[in-house]
Tab-separated table of N, CA, C and O in Angstrom:
chain	number	residue	atom	x	y	z
A	1	UNK	N	112.179	75.691	12.192
A	1	UNK	CA	113.403	76.189	12.813
A	1	UNK	C	113.260	76.124	14.335
A	1	UNK	O	112.162	76.246	14.879
A	2	UNK	N	114.376	75.948	14.966
A	2	UNK	CA	114.386	75.831	16.428
A	2	UNK	C	113.847	77.094	17.089
A	2	UNK	O	113.141	77.026	18.095
A	3	UNK	N	114.162	78.267	16.533
A	3	UNK	CA	113.702	79.524	17.137
A	3	UNK	C	112.177	79.610	17.229
A	3	UNK	O	111.651	80.274	18.113
A	4	UNK	N	111.486	78.932	16.363
A	4	UNK	CA	110.023	78.950	16.383
A	4	UNK	C	109.455	78.047	17.477
A	4	UNK	O	108.306	78.195	17.866
A	5	UNK	N	110.275	77.116	18.005
A	5	UNK	CA	109.782	76.136	18.964
A	5	UNK	C	110.368	76.272	20.360
A	5	UNK	O	109.804	75.776	21.319
A	6	UNK	N	111.531	76.927	20.484
A	6	UNK	CA	112.224	77.012	21.763
A	6	UNK	C	112.529	78.463	22.063
A	6	UNK	O	112.957	79.219	21.185
A	7	UNK	N	112.286	78.854	23.311
A	7	UNK	CA	112.580	80.221	23.729
A	7	UNK	C	113.666	80.192	24.782
A	7	UNK	O	113.533	79.516	25.799
A	8	UNK	N	114.751	80.921	24.565
A	8	UNK	CA	115.835	81.057	25.520
A	8	UNK	C	115.897	82.534	25.909
A	8	UNK	O	116.579	83.329	25.262
A	9	UNK	N	115.168	82.916	26.966
A	9	UNK	CA	115.009	84.341	27.256
A	9	UNK	C	116.225	85.037	27.867
A	9	UNK	O	116.259	86.255	27.932
A	10	UNK	N	117.209	84.292	28.331
A	10	UNK	CA	118.366	84.949	28.948
A	10	UNK	C	117.994	85.550	30.285
A	10	UNK	O	117.188	84.994	31.024
A	11	UNK	N	118.584	86.692	30.601
A	11	UNK	CA	118.278	87.362	31.872
A	11	UNK	C	116.829	87.826	31.899
A	11	UNK	O	116.271	88.212	30.884
A	12	UNK	N	116.257	87.801	33.080
A	12	UNK	CA	114.865	88.205	33.227
A	12	UNK	C	114.701	89.068	34.466
A	12	UNK	O	115.470	88.945	35.417
A	13	UNK	N	113.726	89.937	34.418
A	13	UNK	CA	113.448	90.786	35.579
A	13	UNK	C	112.638	90.039	36.632
A	13	UNK	O	112.565	90.465	37.771
A	14	UNK	N	112.016	88.941	36.253
A	14	UNK	CA	111.159	88.192	37.163
A	14	UNK	C	111.709	86.778	37.342
A	14	UNK	O	111.362	85.878	36.583
A	15	UNK	N	112.582	86.572	38.342
A	15	UNK	CA	113.109	85.219	38.565
A	15	UNK	C	111.971	84.229	38.794
A	15	UNK	O	111.013	84.519	39.503
A	16	UNK	N	112.068	83.075	38.181
A	16	UNK	CA	111.025	82.070	38.328
A	16	UNK	C	109.837	82.281	37.411
A	16	UNK	O	108.935	81.445	37.369
A	17	UNK	N	109.830	83.380	36.680
A	17	UNK	CA	108.715	83.659	35.774
A	17	UNK	C	108.578	82.633	34.664
A	17	UNK	O	107.501	82.447	34.108
A	18	UNK	N	109.661	81.932	34.381
A	18	UNK	CA	109.637	80.911	33.330
A	18	UNK	C	108.664	79.788	33.652
A	18	UNK	O	108.134	79.131	32.751
A	19	UNK	N	108.391	79.589	34.944
A	19	UNK	CA	107.484	78.506	35.341
A	19	UNK	C	106.085	78.684	34.775
A	19	UNK	O	105.383	77.716	34.527
A	20	UNK	N	105.695	79.927	34.586
A	20	UNK	CA	104.331	80.218	34.127
A	20	UNK	C	104.082	79.753	32.700
A	20	UNK	O	102.953	79.464	32.332
A	21	UNK	N	105.129	79.683	31.897
A	21	UNK	CA	104.941	79.351	30.483
A	21	UNK	C	105.665	78.077	30.054
A	21	UNK	O	105.510	77.644	28.918
A	22	UNK	N	106.441	77.470	30.941
A	22	UNK	CA	107.226	76.286	30.565
A	22	UNK	C	106.348	75.042	30.496
A	22	UNK	O	105.440	74.859	31.300
A	23	UNK	N	106.648	74.190	29.541
A	23	UNK	CA	105.978	72.897	29.425
A	23	UNK	C	106.838	71.783	30.000
A	23	UNK	O	106.316	70.791	30.491
A	24	UNK	N	108.165	71.943	29.899
A	24	UNK	CA	109.118	70.934	30.358
A	24	UNK	C	110.392	71.647	30.790
A	24	UNK	O	110.791	72.626	30.154
A	25	UNK	N	111.037	71.146	31.842
A	25	UNK	CA	112.386	71.587	32.172
A	25	UNK	C	113.345	70.525	31.645
A	25	UNK	O	113.230	69.348	32.001
A	26	UNK	N	114.275	70.922	30.804
A	26	UNK	CA	115.307	70.027	30.285
A	26	UNK	C	116.631	70.450	30.900
A	26	UNK	O	117.183	71.483	30.531
A	27	UNK	N	117.129	69.660	31.846
A	27	UNK	CA	118.399	69.955	32.513
A	27	UNK	C	119.460	69.045	31.899
A	27	UNK	O	119.523	67.860	32.202
A	28	UNK	N	120.280	69.620	31.045
A	28	UNK	CA	121.256	68.822	30.300
A	28	UNK	C	122.645	68.827	30.935
A	28	UNK	O	123.580	68.268	30.362
A	29	UNK	N	122.780	69.405	32.110
A	29	UNK	CA	124.086	69.486	32.774
A	29	UNK	C	124.592	68.105	33.170
A	29	UNK	O	123.858	67.296	33.715
A	30	UNK	N	125.871	67.872	32.917
A	30	UNK	CA	126.505	66.654	33.402
A	30	UNK	C	126.931	66.809	34.853
A	30	UNK	O	127.082	65.814	35.565
A	31	UNK	N	127.148	68.041	35.286
A	31	UNK	CA	127.604	68.303	36.663
A	31	UNK	C	126.807	69.455	37.255
A	31	UNK	O	126.658	70.496	36.624
A	32	UNK	N	126.302	69.259	38.442
A	32	UNK	CA	125.589	70.272	39.215
A	32	UNK	C	125.936	70.046	40.673
A	32	UNK	O	126.303	68.944	41.062
A	33	UNK	N	125.781	71.078	41.485
A	33	UNK	CA	125.923	70.903	42.923
A	33	UNK	C	124.626	70.324	43.456
A	33	UNK	O	124.471	69.132	43.679
A	34	UNK	N	123.637	71.159	43.614
A	34	UNK	CA	122.283	70.758	43.999
A	34	UNK	C	121.371	71.588	43.112
A	34	UNK	O	121.192	72.782	43.353
A	35	UNK	N	120.795	71.007	42.067
A	35	UNK	CA	120.063	71.796	41.070
A	35	UNK	C	118.711	72.300	41.576
A	35	UNK	O	117.674	71.655	41.392
A	36	UNK	N	118.740	73.470	42.195
A	36	UNK	CA	117.508	74.071	42.709
A	36	UNK	C	116.453	74.257	41.623
A	36	UNK	O	115.262	74.201	41.908
A	37	UNK	N	116.888	74.461	40.390
A	37	UNK	CA	115.936	74.666	39.304
A	37	UNK	C	115.018	73.457	39.146
A	37	UNK	O	113.857	73.597	38.754
A	38	UNK	N	115.500	72.269	39.471
A	38	UNK	CA	114.660	71.066	39.396
A	38	UNK	C	113.556	71.144	40.450
A	38	UNK	O	112.394	70.843	40.166
A	39	UNK	N	113.899	71.584	41.646
A	39	UNK	CA	112.891	71.742	42.705
A	39	UNK	C	111.894	72.826	42.325
A	39	UNK	O	110.688	72.669	42.530
A	40	UNK	N	112.384	73.919	41.751
A	40	UNK	CA	111.490	74.994	41.296
A	40	UNK	C	110.511	74.464	40.259
A	40	UNK	O	109.317	74.787	40.294
A	41	UNK	N	111.010	73.661	39.328
A	41	UNK	CA	110.136	73.093	38.302
A	41	UNK	C	109.078	72.190	38.920
A	41	UNK	O	107.892	72.294	38.595
A	42	UNK	N	109.500	71.307	39.830
A	42	UNK	CA	108.536	70.421	40.483
A	42	UNK	C	107.462	71.233	41.188
A	42	UNK	O	106.271	70.949	41.054
A	43	UNK	N	107.881	72.238	41.956
A	43	UNK	CA	106.927	73.064	42.708
A	43	UNK	C	105.958	73.784	41.786
A	43	UNK	O	104.790	73.990	42.135
A	44	UNK	N	106.432	74.140	40.595
A	44	UNK	CA	105.582	74.832	39.637
A	44	UNK	C	104.797	73.910	38.726
A	44	UNK	O	104.092	74.372	37.830
A	45	UNK	N	104.909	72.599	38.952
A	45	UNK	CA	104.172	71.653	38.122
A	45	UNK	C	104.735	71.513	36.719
A	45	UNK	O	104.014	71.172	35.781
A	46	UNK	N	106.036	71.765	36.583
A	46	UNK	CA	106.689	71.629	35.279
A	46	UNK	C	107.432	70.289	35.263
A	46	UNK	O	108.328	70.069	36.075
A	47	UNK	N	107.068	69.378	34.363
A	47	UNK	CA	107.728	68.082	34.294
A	47	UNK	C	109.211	68.244	33.950
A	47	UNK	O	109.592	69.160	33.217
A	48	UNK	N	110.029	67.320	34.456
A	48	UNK	CA	111.478	67.429	34.333
A	48	UNK	C	112.066	66.249	33.562
A	48	UNK	O	111.694	65.102	33.800
A	49	UNK	N	112.986	66.572	32.658
A	49	UNK	CA	113.861	65.598	32.013
A	49	UNK	C	115.265	66.079	32.346
A	49	UNK	O	115.619	67.220	32.066
A	50	UNK	N	116.058	65.224	32.978
A	50	UNK	CA	117.371	65.661	33.431
A	50	UNK	C	118.425	64.581	33.230
A	50	UNK	O	118.127	63.391	33.232
A	51	UNK	N	119.651	65.045	33.077
A	51	UNK	CA	120.801	64.151	33.071
A	51	UNK	C	121.113	63.814	34.523
A	51	UNK	O	120.970	64.657	35.412
A	52	UNK	N	121.518	62.592	34.756
A	52	UNK	CA	121.834	62.144	36.113
A	52	UNK	C	123.159	62.753	36.565
A	52	UNK	O	124.206	62.128	36.525
A	53	UNK	N	123.083	64.009	36.987
A	53	UNK	CA	124.262	64.730	37.479
A	53	UNK	C	124.857	63.966	38.660
A	53	UNK	O	124.194	63.140	39.277
A	54	UNK	N	126.090	64.313	38.965
A	54	UNK	CA	126.763	63.630	40.064
A	54	UNK	C	126.018	63.811	41.388
A	54	UNK	O	126.003	62.916	42.224
A	55	UNK	N	125.401	64.966	41.574
A	55	UNK	CA	124.684	65.241	42.822
A	55	UNK	C	123.296	65.785	42.533
A	55	UNK	O	123.131	66.591	41.632
A	56	UNK	N	122.321	65.340	43.271
A	56	UNK	CA	121.034	66.008	43.317
A	56	UNK	C	119.915	65.469	42.460
A	56	UNK	O	118.828	65.231	42.965
A	57	UNK	N	120.132	65.306	41.181
A	57	UNK	CA	119.026	64.965	40.281
A	57	UNK	C	118.344	63.669	40.698
A	57	UNK	O	117.124	63.616	40.828
A	58	UNK	N	119.106	62.623	40.895
A	58	UNK	CA	118.519	61.332	41.254
A	58	UNK	C	117.774	61.418	42.586
A	58	UNK	O	116.694	60.847	42.744
A	59	UNK	N	118.350	62.144	43.532
A	59	UNK	CA	117.699	62.294	44.844
A	59	UNK	C	116.414	63.107	44.723
A	59	UNK	O	115.373	62.718	45.248
A	60	UNK	N	116.483	64.240	44.046
A	60	UNK	CA	115.311	65.111	43.924
A	60	UNK	C	114.199	64.423	43.141
A	60	UNK	O	113.025	64.499	43.516
A	61	UNK	N	114.557	63.739	42.061
A	61	UNK	CA	113.550	63.083	41.219
A	61	UNK	C	113.233	61.666	41.682
A	61	UNK	O	112.571	60.906	40.971
A	62	UNK	N	113.646	61.316	42.895
A	62	UNK	CA	113.317	60.030	43.520
A	62	UNK	C	113.583	58.853	42.585
A	62	UNK	O	112.722	57.999	42.370
A	63	UNK	N	114.789	58.857	42.009
A	63	UNK	CA	115.186	57.743	41.154
A	63	UNK	C	114.378	57.601	39.880
A	63	UNK	O	114.347	56.535	39.277
A	64	UNK	N	113.710	58.661	39.467
A	64	UNK	CA	112.910	58.629	38.244
A	64	UNK	C	111.413	58.587	38.492
A	64	UNK	O	110.626	58.628	37.551
A	65	UNK	N	110.998	58.551	39.746
A	65	UNK	CA	109.564	58.535	40.058
A	65	UNK	C	108.903	59.898	39.830
A	65	UNK	O	107.688	59.980	39.658
A	66	UNK	N	109.725	60.976	39.812
A	66	UNK	CA	109.176	62.330	39.680
A	66	UNK	C	109.583	63.019	38.384
A	66	UNK	O	109.214	64.174	38.147
A	67	UNK	N	110.356	62.361	37.543
A	67	UNK	CA	110.811	62.927	36.282
A	67	UNK	C	111.680	61.914	35.571
A	67	UNK	O	112.082	60.911	36.152
A	68	UNK	N	111.968	62.181	34.314
A	68	UNK	CA	112.799	61.264	33.536
A	68	UNK	C	114.266	61.621	33.727
A	68	UNK	O	114.638	62.792	33.685
A	69	UNK	N	115.091	60.598	33.926
A	69	UNK	CA	116.519	60.788	34.162
A	69	UNK	C	117.296	59.997	33.108
A	69	UNK	O	117.067	58.805	32.934
A	70	UNK	N	118.211	60.685	32.438
A	70	UNK	CA	119.074	60.044	31.445
A	70	UNK	C	120.481	59.906	32.016
A	70	UNK	O	120.914	60.749	32.807
A	71	UNK	N	121.204	58.864	31.629
A	71	UNK	CA	122.579	58.704	32.106
A	71	UNK	C	123.468	59.861	31.643
A	71	UNK	O	123.262	60.420	30.560
A	72	UNK	N	124.449	60.184	32.468
A	72	UNK	CA	125.415	61.222	32.125
A	72	UNK	C	126.189	60.829	30.872
A	72	UNK	O	126.482	59.645	30.663
A	73	UNK	N	126.485	61.807	30.043
A	73	UNK	CA	127.273	61.643	28.818
A	73	UNK	C	126.621	60.696	27.814
A	73	UNK	O	127.305	60.050	27.019
A	74	UNK	N	125.290	60.601	27.844
A	74	UNK	CA	124.557	59.791	26.872
A	74	UNK	C	123.511	60.690	26.203
A	74	UNK	O	122.337	60.710	26.595
A	75	UNK	N	123.966	61.445	25.208
A	75	UNK	CA	123.089	62.404	24.538
A	75	UNK	C	121.887	61.741	23.887
A	75	UNK	O	120.789	62.306	23.870
A	76	UNK	N	122.063	60.548	23.358
A	76	UNK	CA	120.949	59.844	22.712
A	76	UNK	C	119.860	59.504	23.732
A	76	UNK	O	118.670	59.645	23.449
A	77	UNK	N	120.257	59.066	24.914
A	77	UNK	CA	119.277	58.741	25.958
A	77	UNK	C	118.562	59.997	26.431
A	77	UNK	O	117.349	59.972	26.677
A	78	UNK	N	119.291	61.100	26.560
A	78	UNK	CA	118.662	62.367	26.966
A	78	UNK	C	117.661	62.810	25.909
A	78	UNK	O	116.527	63.181	26.235
A	79	UNK	N	118.049	62.743	24.643
A	79	UNK	CA	117.145	63.126	23.551
A	79	UNK	C	115.910	62.232	23.525
A	79	UNK	O	114.791	62.716	23.324
A	80	UNK	N	116.090	60.941	23.753
A	80	UNK	CA	114.954	60.009	23.761
A	80	UNK	C	114.016	60.310	24.923
A	80	UNK	O	112.785	60.278	24.761
A	81	UNK	N	114.574	60.612	26.102
A	81	UNK	CA	113.732	60.942	27.263
A	81	UNK	C	112.973	62.235	27.014
A	81	UNK	O	111.781	62.345	27.334
A	82	UNK	N	113.643	63.206	26.433
A	82	UNK	CA	112.990	64.480	26.129
A	82	UNK	C	111.881	64.282	25.102
A	82	UNK	O	110.768	64.804	25.266
A	83	UNK	N	112.140	63.487	24.068
A	83	UNK	CA	111.114	63.207	23.059
A	83	UNK	C	109.923	62.488	23.677
A	83	UNK	O	108.767	62.804	23.371
A	84	UNK	N	110.205	61.546	24.550
A	84	UNK	CA	109.118	60.817	25.229
A	84	UNK	C	108.248	61.779	26.038
A	84	UNK	O	107.012	61.714	25.991
A	85	UNK	N	108.887	62.670	26.789
A	85	UNK	CA	108.132	63.619	27.607
A	85	UNK	C	107.313	64.559	26.723
A	85	UNK	O	106.168	64.863	27.038
A	86	UNK	N	107.885	64.994	25.610
A	86	UNK	CA	107.164	65.911	24.722
A	86	UNK	C	105.970	65.243	24.071
A	86	UNK	O	104.942	65.881	23.851
A	87	UNK	N	106.078	63.951	23.763
A	87	UNK	CA	104.998	63.236	23.067
A	87	UNK	C	103.857	62.807	23.973
A	87	UNK	O	102.742	62.603	23.512
A	88	UNK	N	104.118	62.624	25.255
A	88	UNK	CA	103.150	61.958	26.135
A	88	UNK	C	102.479	62.926	27.105
A	88	UNK	O	103.015	63.246	28.171
A	89	UNK	N	101.282	63.382	26.741
A	89	UNK	CA	100.535	64.331	27.589
A	89	UNK	C	100.249	63.745	28.968
A	89	UNK	O	100.341	64.454	29.973
A	90	UNK	N	99.879	62.467	29.017
A	90	UNK	CA	99.564	61.844	30.309
A	90	UNK	C	100.782	61.773	31.215
A	90	UNK	O	100.671	61.995	32.422
A	91	UNK	N	101.934	61.472	30.647
A	91	UNK	CA	103.165	61.421	31.426
A	91	UNK	C	103.486	62.795	32.000
A	91	UNK	O	103.827	62.919	33.182
A	92	UNK	N	103.354	63.842	31.179
A	92	UNK	CA	103.608	65.206	31.669
A	92	UNK	C	102.647	65.565	32.791
A	92	UNK	O	103.062	66.110	33.819
A	93	UNK	N	101.384	65.254	32.629
A	93	UNK	CA	100.399	65.570	33.682
A	93	UNK	C	100.707	64.805	34.966
A	93	UNK	O	100.614	65.355	36.066
A	94	UNK	N	101.068	63.531	34.830
A	94	UNK	CA	101.384	62.703	35.987
A	94	UNK	C	102.589	63.260	36.742
A	94	UNK	O	102.551	63.425	37.965
A	95	UNK	N	103.671	63.558	36.010
A	95	UNK	CA	104.859	64.103	36.659
A	95	UNK	C	104.589	65.485	37.249
A	95	UNK	O	105.129	65.822	38.303
A	96	UNK	N	103.765	66.280	36.600
A	96	UNK	CA	103.436	67.610	37.130
A	96	UNK	C	102.728	67.488	38.481
A	96	UNK	O	103.079	68.179	39.442
A	97	UNK	N	101.755	66.601	38.560
A	97	UNK	CA	101.012	66.425	39.817
A	97	UNK	C	101.908	65.857	40.915
A	97	UNK	O	101.903	66.345	42.051
A	98	UNK	N	102.673	64.819	40.585
A	98	UNK	CA	103.575	64.231	41.583
A	98	UNK	C	104.623	65.238	42.033
A	98	UNK	O	104.992	65.283	43.213
A	99	UNK	N	105.121	66.024	41.099
A	99	UNK	CA	106.157	67.004	41.415
A	99	UNK	C	105.680	68.063	42.375
A	99	UNK	O	106.378	68.418	43.333
A	100	UNK	N	104.482	68.581	42.138
A	100	UNK	CA	103.928	69.605	43.049
A	100	UNK	C	103.849	69.062	44.472
A	100	UNK	O	104.213	69.738	45.428
A	101	UNK	N	103.362	67.844	44.612
A	101	UNK	CA	103.221	67.248	45.944
A	101	UNK	C	104.591	66.994	46.577
A	101	UNK	O	104.806	67.305	47.752
A	102	UNK	N	105.521	66.459	45.808
A	102	UNK	CA	106.839	66.124	46.346
A	102	UNK	C	107.644	67.364	46.722
A	102	UNK	O	108.453	67.325	47.656
A	103	UNK	N	107.445	68.457	46.002
A	103	UNK	CA	108.222	69.676	46.257
A	103	UNK	C	107.896	70.298	47.611
A	103	UNK	O	108.687	71.095	48.124
A	104	UNK	N	106.796	69.916	48.203
A	104	UNK	CA	106.441	70.477	49.519
A	104	UNK	C	107.504	70.172	50.575
A	104	UNK	O	107.668	70.920	51.526
A	105	UNK	N	108.236	69.072	50.395
A	105	UNK	CA	109.289	68.738	51.360
A	105	UNK	C	110.425	69.761	51.353
A	105	UNK	O	111.241	69.786	52.261
A	106	UNK	N	110.482	70.616	50.316
A	106	UNK	CA	111.518	71.643	50.213
A	106	UNK	C	110.986	73.038	50.545
A	106	UNK	O	111.688	74.021	50.359
A	107	UNK	N	109.760	73.126	51.047
A	107	UNK	CA	109.196	74.429	51.392
A	107	UNK	C	109.986	75.039	52.548
A	107	UNK	O	110.611	74.312	53.337
A	108	UNK	N	109.983	76.349	52.680
A	108	UNK	CA	110.690	76.976	53.805
A	108	UNK	C	110.247	76.412	55.158
A	108	UNK	O	111.081	76.199	56.044
A	109	UNK	N	108.971	76.139	55.301
A	109	UNK	CA	108.466	75.597	56.566
A	109	UNK	C	109.030	74.210	56.844
A	109	UNK	O	109.417	73.891	57.964
A	110	UNK	N	109.047	73.363	55.820
A	110	UNK	CA	109.561	71.998	55.987
A	110	UNK	C	111.059	72.018	56.296
A	110	UNK	O	111.529	71.273	57.158
A	111	UNK	N	111.807	72.868	55.607
A	111	UNK	CA	113.250	72.962	55.845
A	111	UNK	C	113.520	73.531	57.237
A	111	UNK	O	114.394	73.042	57.961
A	112	UNK	N	112.766	74.555	57.647
A	112	UNK	CA	112.936	75.132	58.984
A	112	UNK	C	112.662	74.082	60.058
A	112	UNK	O	113.373	74.019	61.069
A	113	UNK	N	111.659	73.241	59.842
A	113	UNK	CA	111.351	72.190	60.819
A	113	UNK	C	112.505	71.194	60.920
A	113	UNK	O	112.845	70.741	62.021
A	114	UNK	N	113.127	70.866	59.806
A	114	UNK	CA	114.288	69.958	59.835
A	114	UNK	C	115.453	70.587	60.600
A	114	UNK	O	116.141	69.900	61.357
A	115	UNK	N	115.670	71.886	60.401
A	115	UNK	CA	116.719	72.582	61.152
A	115	UNK	C	116.401	72.565	62.644
A	115	UNK	O	117.289	72.338	63.478
A	116	UNK	N	115.154	72.817	62.981
A	116	UNK	CA	114.756	72.795	64.400
A	116	UNK	C	115.034	71.420	65.015
A	116	UNK	O	115.544	71.328	66.135
A	117	UNK	N	114.704	70.345	64.281
A	117	UNK	CA	114.964	68.984	64.758
A	117	UNK	C	116.461	68.749	64.957
A	117	UNK	O	116.882	68.188	65.977
A	118	UNK	N	117.255	69.164	64.000
A	118	UNK	CA	118.697	68.974	64.068
A	118	UNK	C	119.305	69.736	65.254
A	118	UNK	O	120.121	69.191	66.009
A	119	UNK	N	118.863	70.963	65.438
A	119	UNK	CA	119.375	71.773	66.566
A	119	UNK	C	118.948	71.160	67.883
A	119	UNK	O	119.744	71.072	68.822
A	120	UNK	N	117.711	70.698	67.969
A	120	UNK	CA	117.233	70.063	69.192
A	120	UNK	C	118.043	68.797	69.505
A	120	UNK	O	118.396	68.556	70.666
A	121	UNK	N	118.333	68.003	68.472
A	121	UNK	CA	119.168	66.805	68.674
A	121	UNK	C	120.557	67.182	69.162
A	121	UNK	O	121.103	66.539	70.081
A	122	UNK	N	121.145	68.207	68.577
A	122	UNK	CA	122.490	68.630	68.971
A	122	UNK	C	122.508	69.133	70.414
A	122	UNK	O	123.425	68.830	71.172
A	123	UNK	N	121.486	69.858	70.786
A	123	UNK	CA	121.404	70.383	72.154
A	123	UNK	C	121.167	69.268	73.170
A	123	UNK	O	121.637	69.335	74.310
A	124	UNK	N	120.461	68.223	72.761
A	124	UNK	CA	120.154	67.114	73.663
A	124	UNK	C	121.357	66.208	73.897
A	124	UNK	O	121.423	65.504	74.897
A	125	UNK	N	122.342	66.232	72.971
A	125	UNK	CA	123.487	65.333	73.141
A	125	UNK	C	124.705	66.018	73.668
A	125	UNK	O	124.866	66.757	74.461
């Protein structure tokens, strides 16, 4: 039964606590603004399988270099990508390591530095 294999905890007192026990993030949304949960997963070393939402997923996952991306509205492709990720320990480890490294570009320090650069450019012009 699905309940024996998948946990959907709902609301939690510890935001981000899911990273400690997750094996894979499956983002099945067809539409997202900027899916921060994908960045959280990368930072936590959780491999990602995601639908190619209109915004964000392809950019965050570097066109598939950091996680598996399925076309929007193609449930069979999403299921196949998820099955592939679940079956392949080496793929999960590879994406986990790459994700941790890539997520550093979204750290508060990295984002603050980009803001500083942008403000400096605006002030200079």
